[in-house]
Every structure is written in structure tokens, then in C-alpha cells.
Amino acid sequence: MNLSPHFTLAEMTVTDHRLLDNSPTQIEISNLQRLAQFLETVKTTLGGKPIMINSAFRSKAVNDAVGSRDTSQHRLGLAADFRVPGMAPDAVVRALLHLPFDQIIREYDAWTHISISDKPRRQALIIDRQGTRAFV
């Protein structure tokens, strides 16, 4: 099922924990459609570069398995972790700072997390072994 021109339900629900059910509800699918549309804007902003989804929607079981909090926007289908081949996560974050995201996080200098909400906080962070801090 296509959620947008470049993103499918399958890639937005992919998980390494294949034995765990990661099926979204209809409400979560609607959220994933909103997220996919936002990711289309991300893709356009990055000059059409590929966006490789590491993780988007996470069921409670998958979210628990990866050690994330129940308050994670991944649980709602409103967040995605992704890589952009040929771009460092710092460069991705800098390129997207003007967009109406809720959070954008450079995680472990390996991928970028982005989330959306009805009231975007536009919070830019770094998470790594040193902890969590503002992206500057």
C-alpha cells in the first residue's frame, strides 16, 4: 500500500524484530500517511535524494524490544528514523531546520530522527554516548 508517491506502508512498518507483530491500526495508518507526506517534503528539500527508512511505526512489542519509551512518537506512527546515502546526519539536520517538524534528532551520528505533530515544537537535538543536548 502506497502512503505517498515514495513511501509504502511496508517500509514504514519494517522491523528487525520480525517475530513481533508490527501491524498499525487504522488511526496509526492515517498518522503514517501524514508522516509520509511530510517525508515527501523532506525528500524534495534534500534535492530528491533517497530516504532510507530504518524505523517508523513501532507496535508496543517492537518499541519495548528496541528499548524505547512508550511516549515515543514512533508508537503513534508520527516519527521516522532514516538515512540519506551520501549525506552525514549533521548535514541532513541542517538542511531540514526550517521545516515544521516536532523533533529532529541526530542520533549517534548514524541516522536522523524526525517527528511531526499538530503543534510542532521545532526541537533540534543530538543524542549520542555523551547524552542528549541541543543541536547547534
The first five atom37 places (N, CA, C, CB, O) and aatype in JSON, in Angstrom:
{
  "aatype": [12, 2, 10, 15, 14, 8, 13, 16, 10, 0, 6, 12, 16, 19, 16, 3, 8, 1, 10, 10, 3, 2, 15, 14, 16, 5, 9, 6, 9, 15, 2, 10, 5, 1, 10, 0, 5, 13, 10, 6, 16, 19, 11, 16, 16, 10, 7, 7, 11, 14, 9, 12, 9, 2, 15, 0, 13, 1, 15, 11, 0, 19, 2, 3, 0, 19, 7, 15, 1, 3, 16, 15, 5, 8, 1, 10, 7, 10, 0, 0, 3, 13, 1, 19, 14, 7, 12, 0, 14, 3, 0, 19, 19, 1, 0, 10, 10, 8, 10, 14, 13, 3, 5, 9, 9, 1, 6, 18, 3, 0, 17, 16, 8, 9, 15, 9, 15, 3, 11, 14, 1, 1, 5, 0, 10, 9, 9, 3, 1, 5, 7, 16, 1, 0, 13, 19],
  "atom_mask": [
    [1, 1, 1, 1, 1],
    [1, 1, 1, 1, 1],
    [1, 1, 1, 1, 1],
    [1, 1, 1, 1, 1],
    [1, 1, 1, 1, 1],
    [1, 1, 1, 1, 1],
    [1, 1, 1, 1, 1],
    [1, 1, 1, 1, 1],
    [1, 1, 1, 1, 1],
    [1, 1, 1, 1, 1],
    [1, 1, 1, 1, 1],
    [1, 1, 1, 1, 1],
    [1, 1, 1, 1, 1],
    [1, 1, 1, 1, 1],
    [1, 1, 1, 1, 1],
    [1, 1, 1, 1, 1],
    [1, 1, 1, 1, 1],
    [1, 1, 1, 1, 1],
    [1, 1, 1, 1, 1],
    [1, 1, 1, 1, 1],
    [1, 1, 1, 1, 1],
    [1, 1, 1, 1, 1],
    [1, 1, 1, 1, 1],
    [1, 1, 1, 1, 1],
    [1, 1, 1, 1, 1],
    [1, 1, 1, 1, 1],
    [1, 1, 1, 1, 1],
    [1, 1, 1, 1, 1],
    [1, 1, 1, 1, 1],
    [1, 1, 1, 1, 1],
    [1, 1, 1, 1, 1],
    [1, 1, 1, 1, 1],
    [1, 1, 1, 1, 1],
    [1, 1, 1, 1, 1],
    [1, 1, 1, 1, 1],
    [1, 1, 1, 1, 1],
    [1, 1, 1, 1, 1],
    [1, 1, 1, 1, 1],
    [1, 1, 1, 1, 1],
    [1, 1, 1, 1, 1],
    [1, 1, 1, 1, 1],
    [1, 1, 1, 1, 1],
    [1, 1, 1, 1, 1],
    [1, 1, 1, 1, 1],
    [1, 1, 1, 1, 1],
    [1, 1, 1, 1, 1],
    [1, 1, 1, 0, 1],
    [1, 1, 1, 0, 1],
    [1, 1, 1, 1, 1],
    [1, 1, 1, 1, 1],
    [1, 1, 1, 1, 1],
    [1, 1, 1, 1, 1],
    [1, 1, 1, 1, 1],
    [1, 1, 1, 1, 1],
    [1, 1, 1, 1, 1],
    [1, 1, 1, 1, 1],
    [1, 1, 1, 1, 1],
    [1, 1, 1, 1, 1],
    [1, 1, 1, 1, 1],
    [1, 1, 1, 1, 1],
    [1, 1, 1, 1, 1],
    [1, 1, 1, 1, 1],
    [1, 1, 1, 1, 1],
    [1, 1, 1, 1, 1],
    [1, 1, 1, 1, 1],
    [1, 1, 1, 1, 1],
    [1, 1, 1, 0, 1],
    [1, 1, 1, 1, 1],
    [1, 1, 1, 1, 1],
    [1, 1, 1, 1, 1],
    [1, 1, 1, 1, 1],
    [1, 1, 1, 1, 1],
    [1, 1, 1, 1, 1],
    [1, 1, 1, 1, 1],
    [1, 1, 1, 1, 1],
    [1, 1, 1, 1, 1],
    [1, 1, 1, 0, 1],
    [1, 1, 1, 1, 1],
    [1, 1, 1, 1, 1],
    [1, 1, 1, 1, 1],
    [1, 1, 1, 1, 1],
    [1, 1, 1, 1, 1],
    [1, 1, 1, 1, 1],
    [1, 1, 1, 1, 1],
    [1, 1, 1, 1, 1],
    [1, 1, 1, 0, 1],
    [1, 1, 1, 1, 1],
    [1, 1, 1, 1, 1],
    [1, 1, 1, 1, 1],
    [1, 1, 1, 1, 1],
    [1, 1, 1, 1, 1],
    [1, 1, 1, 1, 1],
    [1, 1, 1, 1, 1],
    [1, 1, 1, 1, 1],
    [1, 1, 1, 1, 1],
    [1, 1, 1, 1, 1],
    [1, 1, 1, 1, 1],
    [1, 1, 1, 1, 1],
    [1, 1, 1, 1, 1],
    [1, 1, 1, 1, 1],
    [1, 1, 1, 1, 1],
    [1, 1, 1, 1, 1],
    [1, 1, 1, 1, 1],
    [1, 1, 1, 1, 1],
    [1, 1, 1, 1, 1],
    [1, 1, 1, 1, 1],
    [1, 1, 1, 1, 1],
    [1, 1, 1, 1, 1],
    [1, 1, 1, 1, 1],
    [1, 1, 1, 1, 1],
    [1, 1, 1, 1, 1],
    [1, 1, 1, 1, 1],
    [1, 1, 1, 1, 1],
    [1, 1, 1, 1, 1],
    [1, 1, 1, 1, 1],
    [1, 1, 1, 1, 1],
    [1, 1, 1, 1, 1],
    [1, 1, 1, 1, 1],
    [1, 1, 1, 1, 1],
    [1, 1, 1, 1, 1],
    [1, 1, 1, 1, 1],
    [1, 1, 1, 1, 1],
    [1, 1, 1, 1, 1],
    [1, 1, 1, 1, 1],
    [1, 1, 1, 1, 1],
    [1, 1, 1, 1, 1],
    [1, 1, 1, 1, 1],
    [1, 1, 1, 1, 1],
    [1, 1, 1, 1, 1],
    [1, 1, 1, 1, 1],
    [1, 1, 1, 0, 1],
    [1, 1, 1, 1, 1],
    [1, 1, 1, 1, 1],
    [1, 1, 1, 1, 1],
    [1, 1, 1, 1, 1],
    [1, 1, 1, 1, 1]
  ],
  "atom_positions": [
    [[0.84, -1.18, 0.0], [0.0, 0.0, 0.0], [0.88, 1.24, 0.0], [-0.96, 0.0, 1.22], [1.76, 1.39, 0.85]],
    [[0.65, 2.13, -0.96], [1.38, 3.39, -1.01], [0.76, 4.39, -0.06], [1.39, 3.96, -2.44], [-0.46, 4.6, -0.06]],
    [[1.6, 5.0, 0.77], [1.15, 6.07, 1.67], [1.34, 7.43, 1.03], [1.9, 6.0, 3.0], [0.65, 8.39, 1.37]],
    [[2.29, 7.5, 0.09], [2.61, 8.72, -0.65], [3.36, 8.26, -1.9], [3.48, 9.74, 0.21], [3.6, 7.06, -2.06]],
    [[3.73, 9.18, -2.79], [4.43, 8.74, -4.01], [5.71, 7.92, -3.78], [4.78, 9.93, -4.82], [6.02, 7.05, -4.59]],
    [[6.44, 8.18, -2.69], [7.72, 7.49, -2.48], [7.79, 6.6, -1.25], [8.8, 8.5, -2.4], [8.83, 6.0, -0.99]],
    [[6.71, 6.5, -0.48], [6.76, 5.72, 0.76], [5.57, 4.77, 0.86], [6.78, 6.66, 1.98], [4.43, 5.15, 0.62]],
    [[5.88, 3.53, 1.23], [4.85, 2.5, 1.35], [4.61, 2.14, 2.81], [5.25, 1.25, 0.55], [5.44, 2.42, 3.68]],
    [[3.49, 1.52, 3.06], [3.18, 1.04, 4.4], [4.22, 0.01, 4.83], [1.76, 0.43, 4.46], [4.63, -0.02, 5.99]],
    [[4.64, -0.84, 3.9], [5.62, -1.88, 4.23], [6.93, -1.28, 4.75], [5.9, -2.75, 3.0], [7.47, -1.75, 5.75]],
    [[7.44, -0.24, 4.09], [8.71, 0.33, 4.56], [8.53, 1.15, 5.83], [9.33, 1.19, 3.47], [9.49, 1.33, 6.58]],
    [[7.33, 1.65, 6.06], [7.09, 2.45, 7.27], [6.78, 1.56, 8.49], [5.93, 3.43, 7.03], [6.63, 2.06, 9.6]],
    [[6.67, 0.26, 8.27], [6.43, -0.67, 9.37], [7.51, -1.74, 9.47], [5.06, -1.33, 9.22], [7.37, -2.71, 10.22]],
    [[8.59, -1.58, 8.71], [9.66, -2.57, 8.71], [10.31, -2.65, 10.09], [10.71, -2.23, 7.64], [10.44, -1.64, 10.78]],
    [[10.71, -3.85, 10.47], [11.38, -4.05, 11.75], [12.33, -5.23, 11.67], [10.35, -4.25, 12.88], [12.08, -6.18, 10.93]],
    [[13.4, -5.16, 12.43], [14.31, -6.3, 12.54], [13.73, -7.38, 13.44], [15.67, -5.85, 13.07], [14.22, -8.5, 13.47]],
    [[12.68, -7.03, 14.17], [12.03, -7.96, 15.11], [10.86, -8.63, 14.41], [11.56, -7.21, 16.4], [9.7, -8.43, 14.79]],
    [[11.16, -9.42, 13.4], [10.14, -10.0, 12.52], [9.18, -10.95, 13.23], [10.82, -10.72, 11.4], [8.08, -11.2, 12.72]],
    [[9.56, -11.47, 14.37], [8.67, -12.37, 15.09], [7.6, -11.61, 15.87], [9.47, -13.25, 16.03], [6.65, -12.21, 16.37]],
    [[7.76, -10.29, 15.98], [6.81, -9.47, 16.71], [5.83, -8.81, 15.75], [7.55, -8.4, 17.55], [6.22, -8.35, 14.67]],
    [[4.57, -8.75, 16.13], [3.55, -8.1, 15.29], [3.8, -6.6, 15.28], [2.11, -8.41, 15.81], [3.88, -5.97, 16.34]],
    [[3.92, -6.02, 14.11], [4.12, -4.59, 13.97], [3.04, -3.99, 13.06], [5.52, -4.28, 13.42], [3.33, -3.14, 12.22]],
    [[1.82, -4.46, 13.24], [0.71, -4.01, 12.42], [0.05, -2.78, 13.03], [-0.32, -5.14, 12.25], [-0.38, -2.81, 14.18]],
    [[-0.04, -1.68, 12.27], [-0.68, -0.48, 12.79], [-2.2, -0.56, 12.68], [-0.17, 0.75, 12.03], [-2.75, -1.28, 11.84]],
    [[-2.87, 0.18, 13.57], [-4.32, 0.33, 13.49], [-4.64, 1.32, 12.37], [-4.92, 0.82, 14.86], [-3.74, 1.91, 11.78]],
    [[-5.92, 1.49, 12.07], [-6.31, 2.44, 11.03], [-5.9, 3.87, 11.4], [-7.84, 2.37, 10.79], [-5.48, 4.63, 10.54]],
    [[-6.02, 4.22, 12.67], [-5.59, 5.56, 13.11], [-4.09, 5.72, 12.91], [-5.96, 5.79, 14.61], [-3.63, 6.77, 12.45]],
    [[-3.32, 4.69, 13.25], [-1.87, 4.75, 13.06], [-1.5, 4.81, 11.58], [-1.2, 3.54, 13.73], [-0.52, 5.46, 11.22]],
    [[-2.27, 4.13, 10.73], [-2.04, 4.21, 9.29], [-2.3, 5.64, 8.8], [-2.94, 3.2, 8.52], [-1.56, 6.15, 7.97]],
    [[-3.34, 6.27, 9.32], [-3.61, 7.67, 8.95], [-2.45, 8.57, 9.37], [-4.92, 8.17, 9.61], [-2.04, 9.45, 8.62]],
    [[-1.92, 8.33, 10.56], [-0.74, 9.09, 11.01], [0.45, 8.82, 10.1], [-0.39, 8.72, 12.46], [1.19, 9.75, 9.76]],
    [[0.64, 7.57, 9.7], [1.75, 7.23, 8.8], [1.59, 7.92, 7.45], [1.83, 5.71, 8.6], [2.58, 8.3, 6.83]],
    [[0.35, 8.09, 6.99], [0.12, 8.82, 5.74], [0.55, 10.28, 5.9], [-1.38, 8.75, 5.32], [1.18, 10.84, 5.0]],
    [[0.21, 10.89, 7.03], [0.65, 12.27, 7.3], [2.18, 12.34, 7.34], [0.06, 12.78, 8.64], [2.78, 13.25, 6.77]],
    [[2.79, 11.37, 8.01], [4.25, 11.33, 8.1], [4.87, 11.15, 6.72], [4.69, 10.2, 9.03], [5.85, 11.81, 6.39]],
    [[4.31, 10.26, 5.92], [4.84, 10.02, 4.57], [4.75, 11.29, 3.72], [4.07, 8.88, 3.88], [5.68, 11.6, 2.97]],
    [[3.65, 12.02, 3.84], [3.54, 13.29, 3.1], [4.6, 14.28, 3.57], [2.13, 13.9, 3.29], [5.19, 14.99, 2.75]],
    [[4.86, 14.32, 4.88], [5.92, 15.19, 5.39], [7.28, 14.73, 4.86], [5.92, 15.19, 6.93], [8.12, 15.56, 4.51]],
    [[7.5, 13.43, 4.8], [8.76, 12.91, 4.28], [8.93, 13.23, 2.79], [8.84, 11.4, 4.49], [10.06, 13.33, 2.31]],
    [[7.84, 13.39, 2.07], [7.94, 13.85, 0.68], [8.55, 15.26, 0.65], [6.52, 13.85, -0.01], [9.37, 15.56, -0.23]],
    [[8.16, 16.11, 1.6], [8.74, 17.45, 1.7], [10.22, 17.36, 2.06], [7.98, 18.3, 2.76], [11.04, 18.1, 1.53]],
    [[10.55, 16.44, 2.96], [11.95, 16.21, 3.32], [12.74, 15.81, 2.08], [12.07, 15.11, 4.43], [13.81, 16.34, 1.81]],
    [[12.2, 14.87, 1.32], [12.87, 14.39, 0.11], [13.09, 15.53, -0.88], [12.04, 13.27, -0.55], [14.18, 15.66, -1.45]],
    [[12.08, 16.34, -1.1], [12.19, 17.48, -2.01], [13.25, 18.47, -1.51], [10.82, 18.2, -2.16], [14.07, 18.96, -2.28]],
    [[13.23, 18.75, -0.21], [14.19, 19.68, 0.39], [15.62, 19.18, 0.21], [13.89, 19.87, 1.89], [16.55, 19.98, 0.06]],
    [[15.79, 17.86, 0.23], [17.12, 17.28, 0.08], [17.47, 17.01, -1.38], [17.22, 15.99, 0.87], [18.38, 16.23, -1.68]],
    [[16.76, 17.65, -2.29], [17.09, 17.55, -3.71], [16.7, 16.23, -4.34], [0.0, 0.0, 0.0], [17.29, 15.82, -5.34]],
    [[15.71, 15.54, -3.76], [15.25, 14.27, -4.32], [16.09, 13.07, -3.96], [0.0, 0.0, 0.0], [15.9, 11.98, -4.5]],
    [[17.05, 13.27, -3.04], [17.89, 12.14, -2.62], [17.04, 11.03, -2.0], [18.98, 12.61, -1.62], [15.98, 11.31, -1.45]],
    [[17.49, 9.77, -2.08], [16.75, 8.67, -1.46], [16.72, 8.84, 0.06], [17.38, 7.32, -1.82], [17.68, 9.28, 0.68]],
    [[15.6, 8.46, 0.63], [15.44, 8.44, 2.09], [15.22, 6.98, 2.47], [14.24, 9.37, 2.58], [14.22, 6.37, 2.09]],
    [[16.16, 6.45, 3.22], [16.12, 5.04, 3.62], [15.57, 4.96, 5.04], [17.53, 4.38, 3.51], [16.24, 5.38, 5.99]],
    [[14.37, 4.42, 5.19], [13.73, 4.33, 6.5], [14.34, 3.19, 7.31], [12.2, 4.13, 6.34], [14.36, 2.04, 6.86]],
    [[14.85, 3.51, 8.49], [15.32, 2.49, 9.43], [14.17, 2.0, 10.29], [16.46, 3.04, 10.33], [14.03, 0.81, 10.55]],
    [[13.33, 2.95, 10.72], [12.24, 2.65, 11.63], [11.24, 3.79, 11.58], [12.76, 2.42, 13.08], [11.62, 4.95, 11.64]],
    [[9.97, 3.46, 11.46], [8.92, 4.48, 11.56], [7.93, 3.98, 12.61], [8.2, 4.74, 10.15], [8.17, 4.15, 13.81]],
    [[6.82, 3.36, 12.2], [5.87, 2.86, 13.18], [6.47, 1.72, 13.99], [4.58, 2.4, 12.5], [7.17, 0.86, 13.46]],
    [[6.17, 1.73, 15.3], [6.56, 0.62, 16.17], [5.37, 0.23, 17.05], [7.8, 0.99, 17.04], [4.84, 1.06, 17.79]],
    [[4.97, -1.01, 16.97], [3.97, -1.52, 17.9], [4.56, -1.48, 19.3], [3.52, -2.97, 17.52], [5.77, -1.29, 19.46]],
    [[3.74, -1.66, 20.31], [4.26, -1.68, 21.69], [5.33, -2.76, 21.84], [3.11, -1.92, 22.7], [6.36, -2.52, 22.47]],
    [[5.08, -3.94, 21.28], [6.05, -5.03, 21.41], [7.39, -4.68, 20.77], [5.49, -6.32, 20.78], [8.44, -4.93, 21.36]],
    [[7.35, -4.1, 19.57], [8.59, -3.71, 18.89], [9.26, -2.58, 19.64], [8.31, -3.29, 17.42], [10.48, -2.59, 19.84]],
    [[8.48, -1.6, 20.07], [9.03, -0.47, 20.81], [9.73, -0.93, 22.09], [7.93, 0.54, 21.14], [10.81, -0.45, 22.42]],
    [[9.09, -1.86, 22.8], [9.71, -2.42, 24.01], [11.0, -3.17, 23.67], [8.72, -3.37, 24.73], [11.99, -3.07, 24.39]],
    [[10.98, -3.91, 22.56], [12.15, -4.7, 22.17], [13.36, -3.83, 21.84], [11.8, -5.57, 20.96], [14.49, -4.24, 22.06]],
    [[13.11, -2.62, 21.32], [14.24, -1.74, 21.0], [14.61, -0.84, 22.17], [13.91, -0.88, 19.78], [15.53, -0.03, 22.07]],
    [[13.88, -0.98, 23.29], [14.21, -0.23, 24.5], [13.77, 1.22, 24.48], [0.0, 0.0, 0.0], [14.36, 2.05, 25.18]],
    [[12.75, 1.52, 23.7], [12.27, 2.9, 23.64], [11.12, 3.12, 24.62], [11.81, 3.23, 22.21], [10.52, 2.17, 25.13]],
    [[10.83, 4.38, 24.88], [9.77, 4.75, 25.82], [8.39, 4.61, 25.17], [9.98, 6.19, 26.33], [8.25, 4.73, 23.95]],
    [[7.38, 4.37, 25.99], [6.01, 4.29, 25.49], [5.53, 5.62, 24.92], [5.07, 3.84, 26.61], [4.59, 5.64, 24.13]],
    [[6.17, 6.72, 25.31], [5.78, 8.04, 24.81], [6.4, 8.37, 23.45], [6.17, 9.1, 25.82], [6.15, 9.44, 22.91]],
    [[7.19, 7.46, 22.9], [7.82, 7.68, 21.6], [6.77, 7.94, 20.53], [8.7, 6.49, 21.21], [5.75, 7.24, 20.47]],
    [[7.01, 8.92, 19.69], [6.09, 9.21, 18.59], [6.1, 8.1, 17.53], [6.45, 10.55, 17.95], [5.21, 8.04, 16.69]],
    [[7.1, 7.23, 17.58], [7.09, 6.04, 16.72], [5.85, 5.19, 17.01], [8.39, 5.2, 16.92], [5.29, 4.58, 16.1]],
    [[5.44, 5.14, 18.25], [4.28, 4.33, 18.66], [3.0, 4.8, 17.98], [4.11, 4.38, 20.19], [2.08, 4.01, 17.77]],
    [[2.94, 6.09, 17.63], [1.75, 6.67, 17.01], [1.83, 6.7, 15.48], [1.54, 8.08, 17.53], [0.84, 7.01, 14.81]],
    [[3.0, 6.37, 14.95], [3.2, 6.49, 13.5], [3.51, 7.91, 13.08], [0.0, 0.0, 0.0], [3.25, 8.3, 11.94]],
    [[4.06, 8.7, 13.99], [4.36, 10.11, 13.72], [5.85, 10.41, 13.72], [3.68, 10.98, 14.73], [6.24, 11.58, 13.76]],
    [[6.7, 9.38, 13.68], [8.15, 9.59, 13.68], [8.83, 8.56, 12.78], [8.72, 9.5, 15.12], [8.35, 7.44, 12.6]],
    [[9.97, 8.99, 12.23], [10.76, 8.08, 11.4], [12.24, 8.32, 11.68], [10.45, 8.28, 9.89], [12.68, 9.45, 11.86]],
    [[13.0, 7.23, 11.7], [14.46, 7.27, 11.72], [14.9, 6.91, 10.31], [15.07, 6.29, 12.81], [14.42, 5.93, 9.74]],
    [[15.81, 7.7, 9.75], [16.2, 7.45, 8.36], [17.64, 7.85, 8.1], [15.27, 8.21, 7.41], [18.26, 8.6, 8.86]],
    [[18.14, 7.33, 7.0], [19.47, 7.68, 6.49], [19.3, 8.23, 5.08], [20.44, 6.44, 6.49], [18.37, 7.88, 4.36]],
    [[20.23, 9.1, 4.7], [20.26, 9.63, 3.34], [21.64, 9.3, 2.78], [19.97, 11.19, 3.3], [22.62, 9.91, 3.19]],
    [[21.72, 8.33, 1.86], [23.02, 7.96, 1.31], [23.77, 9.19, 0.76], [22.85, 6.91, 0.2], [23.22, 10.0, 0.02]],
    [[25.03, 9.28, 1.16], [25.86, 10.38, 0.69], [25.76, 11.65, 1.53], [0.0, 0.0, 0.0], [26.42, 12.64, 1.23]],
    [[24.92, 11.63, 2.58], [24.79, 12.8, 3.46], [25.0, 12.38, 4.91], [23.4, 13.47, 3.29], [24.41, 11.4, 5.37]],
    [[25.83, 13.12, 5.61], [26.0, 12.89, 7.05], [24.76, 13.38, 7.78], [27.28, 13.61, 7.58], [24.12, 14.34, 7.34]],
    [[24.4, 12.73, 8.88], [23.23, 13.18, 9.65], [23.26, 14.66, 10.03], [23.11, 12.35, 10.9], [22.21, 15.31, 10.03]],
    [[24.44, 15.22, 10.35], [24.52, 16.65, 10.65], [24.05, 17.48, 9.47], [25.96, 17.03, 11.02], [23.31, 18.45, 9.64]],
    [[24.47, 17.11, 8.28], [24.06, 17.85, 7.07], [22.56, 17.72, 6.82], [24.85, 17.35, 5.84], [21.91, 18.67, 6.39]],
    [[22.02, 16.55, 7.09], [20.57, 16.34, 6.94], [19.82, 17.26, 7.89], [20.19, 14.86, 7.2], [18.9, 17.96, 7.48]],
    [[20.22, 17.26, 9.16], [19.54, 18.1, 10.16], [19.62, 19.56, 9.73], [20.17, 17.9, 11.56], [18.61, 20.26, 9.74]],
    [[20.8, 20.03, 9.37], [20.95, 21.44, 8.98], [20.04, 21.8, 7.8], [22.4, 21.73, 8.62], [19.47, 22.89, 7.77]],
    [[19.93, 20.9, 6.85], [19.11, 21.17, 5.66], [17.62, 21.23, 5.98], [19.36, 20.11, 4.62], [16.86, 21.86, 5.24]],
    [[17.21, 20.59, 7.07], [15.79, 20.49, 7.39], [15.32, 21.41, 8.51], [15.46, 19.09, 7.75], [14.14, 21.4, 8.86]],
    [[16.22, 22.18, 9.07], [15.88, 23.0, 10.25], [14.73, 23.98, 10.01], [17.09, 23.76, 10.69], [14.08, 24.4, 10.97]],
    [[14.48, 24.36, 8.78], [13.42, 25.33, 8.5], [12.03, 24.67, 8.39], [13.73, 26.07, 7.22], [11.02, 25.38, 8.33]],
    [[11.97, 23.35, 8.35], [10.68, 22.66, 8.21], [9.91, 22.64, 9.52], [10.91, 21.22, 7.71], [10.5, 22.81, 10.59]],
    [[8.58, 22.44, 9.46], [7.76, 22.44, 10.68], [7.71, 21.08, 11.37], [6.35, 22.87, 10.34], [6.63, 20.5, 11.53]],
    [[8.85, 20.56, 11.78], [8.93, 19.28, 12.48], [8.62, 19.49, 13.96], [10.34, 18.64, 12.3], [8.66, 20.61, 14.46]],
    [[8.32, 18.41, 14.65], [8.18, 18.47, 16.1], [9.57, 18.31, 16.72], [7.2, 17.37, 16.63], [10.02, 19.15, 17.49]],
    [[10.25, 17.21, 16.36], [11.63, 16.99, 16.78], [12.45, 16.53, 15.59], [11.71, 15.96, 17.93], [11.96, 15.81, 14.72]],
    [[13.69, 16.96, 15.57], [14.67, 16.39, 14.65], [15.89, 16.09, 15.5], [15.01, 17.38, 13.43], [16.37, 16.94, 16.26]],
    [[16.39, 14.87, 15.37], [17.48, 14.43, 16.25], [18.56, 13.73, 15.42], [16.94, 13.49, 17.36], [18.27, 12.8, 14.67]],
    [[19.79, 14.2, 15.58], [20.92, 13.45, 15.03], [21.26, 12.4, 16.07], [22.18, 14.4, 14.71], [21.72, 12.71, 17.17]],
    [[21.03, 11.14, 15.71], [21.25, 10.06, 16.67], [22.53, 9.3, 16.34], [20.05, 9.1, 16.67], [22.68, 8.73, 15.26]],
    [[23.44, 9.32, 17.3], [24.7, 8.56, 17.26], [25.48, 8.79, 15.97], [24.43, 7.07, 17.42], [26.24, 7.93, 15.53]],
    [[25.28, 9.95, 15.35], [25.95, 10.3, 14.1], [25.78, 9.21, 13.05], [27.44, 10.55, 14.34], [26.63, 9.02, 12.18]],
    [[24.65, 8.48, 13.15], [24.4, 7.36, 12.23], [23.1, 7.53, 11.45], [24.36, 6.06, 13.01], [22.99, 7.05, 10.32]],
    [[22.11, 8.21, 12.03], [20.83, 8.42, 11.35], [20.17, 9.66, 11.9], [19.9, 7.18, 11.53], [20.63, 10.26, 12.87]],
    [[19.08, 10.04, 11.24], [18.3, 11.21, 11.65], [16.91, 10.74, 12.06], [18.22, 12.26, 10.5], [16.29, 9.92, 11.37]],
    [[16.43, 11.26, 13.17], [15.06, 11.03, 13.63], [14.29, 12.31, 13.34], [15.01, 10.64, 15.18], [14.77, 13.41, 13.61]],
    [[13.08, 12.15, 12.8], [12.22, 13.32, 12.62], [10.81, 12.92, 13.01], [12.27, 13.85, 11.15], [10.35, 11.82, 12.71]],
    [[10.11, 13.83, 13.69], [8.73, 13.57, 14.08], [7.89, 14.8, 13.78], [8.64, 13.2, 15.59], [8.39, 15.92, 13.63]],
    [[6.58, 14.56, 13.69], [5.63, 15.63, 13.39], [4.55, 15.65, 14.45], [5.01, 15.45, 11.98], [4.32, 14.66, 15.15]],
    [[3.89, 16.78, 14.57], [2.75, 16.91, 15.48], [1.88, 18.07, 15.0], [3.22, 17.13, 16.96], [2.27, 18.84, 14.12]],
    [[0.7, 18.18, 15.6], [-0.19, 19.29, 15.26], [0.35, 20.63, 15.74], [-1.56, 19.04, 15.85], [0.03, 21.67, 15.18]],
    [[1.17, 20.58, 16.78], [1.79, 21.79, 17.33], [3.3, 21.59, 17.37], [1.23, 22.12, 18.75], [3.85, 21.29, 18.43]],
    [[3.97, 21.74, 16.22], [5.42, 21.46, 16.15], [6.24, 22.3, 17.13], [5.92, 21.7, 14.74], [6.12, 23.52, 17.17]],
    [[7.07, 21.61, 17.92], [7.95, 22.29, 18.87], [9.24, 22.78, 18.21], [8.29, 21.37, 20.03], [9.93, 23.64, 18.75]],
    [[9.56, 22.21, 17.04], [10.79, 22.54, 16.32], [12.01, 22.37, 17.21], [10.73, 23.99, 15.79], [12.89, 23.23, 17.28]],
    [[12.04, 21.23, 17.89], [13.13, 20.91, 18.81], [14.21, 20.14, 18.05], [12.6, 20.08, 20.02], [13.94, 19.08, 17.49]],
    [[15.42, 20.67, 18.04], [16.55, 20.05, 17.35], [17.55, 19.57, 18.39], [17.22, 21.03, 16.34], [18.03, 20.36, 19.21]],
    [[17.87, 18.27, 18.36], [18.7, 17.65, 19.39], [19.78, 16.76, 18.79], [17.85, 16.85, 20.34], [19.75, 16.41, 17.61]],
    [[20.73, 16.42, 19.64], [21.73, 15.39, 19.36], [21.6, 14.37, 20.49], [23.2, 15.99, 19.27], [21.53, 14.74, 21.66]],
    [[21.58, 13.1, 20.13], [21.64, 12.02, 21.12], [22.83, 11.14, 20.73], [20.29, 11.19, 21.18], [22.92, 10.67, 19.6]],
    [[23.72, 10.94, 21.69], [24.86, 10.06, 21.48], [25.38, 9.58, 22.83], [25.99, 10.78, 20.69], [24.69, 9.72, 23.84]],
    [[26.56, 9.02, 22.84], [27.1, 8.47, 24.09], [27.32, 9.53, 25.17], [28.41, 7.76, 23.82], [27.39, 9.21, 26.36]],
    [[27.42, 10.78, 24.75], [27.6, 11.88, 25.7], [26.26, 12.32, 26.32], [28.27, 13.08, 25.0], [26.24, 13.11, 27.26]],
    [[25.16, 11.82, 25.79], [23.85, 12.18, 26.31], [23.01, 12.91, 25.27], [0.0, 0.0, 0.0], [23.21, 12.76, 24.07]],
    [[22.06, 13.69, 25.78], [21.16, 14.46, 24.93], [21.44, 15.93, 25.12], [19.68, 14.13, 25.25], [21.57, 16.41, 26.25]],
    [[21.52, 16.66, 24.0], [21.79, 18.09, 24.07], [21.21, 18.77, 22.82], [23.32, 18.36, 24.2], [20.84, 18.1, 21.85]],
    [[21.16, 20.09, 22.86], [20.64, 20.85, 21.73], [21.57, 20.72, 20.52], [20.48, 22.33, 22.13], [22.79, 20.65, 20.66]],
    [[20.98, 20.68, 19.35], [21.74, 20.71, 18.11], [22.03, 22.18, 17.81], [20.96, 20.0, 16.93], [21.11, 22.99, 17.66]],
    [[23.3, 22.5, 17.71], [23.67, 23.89, 17.41], [24.6, 23.94, 16.22], [24.33, 24.56, 18.62], [25.02, 25.03, 15.81]]
  ]
}
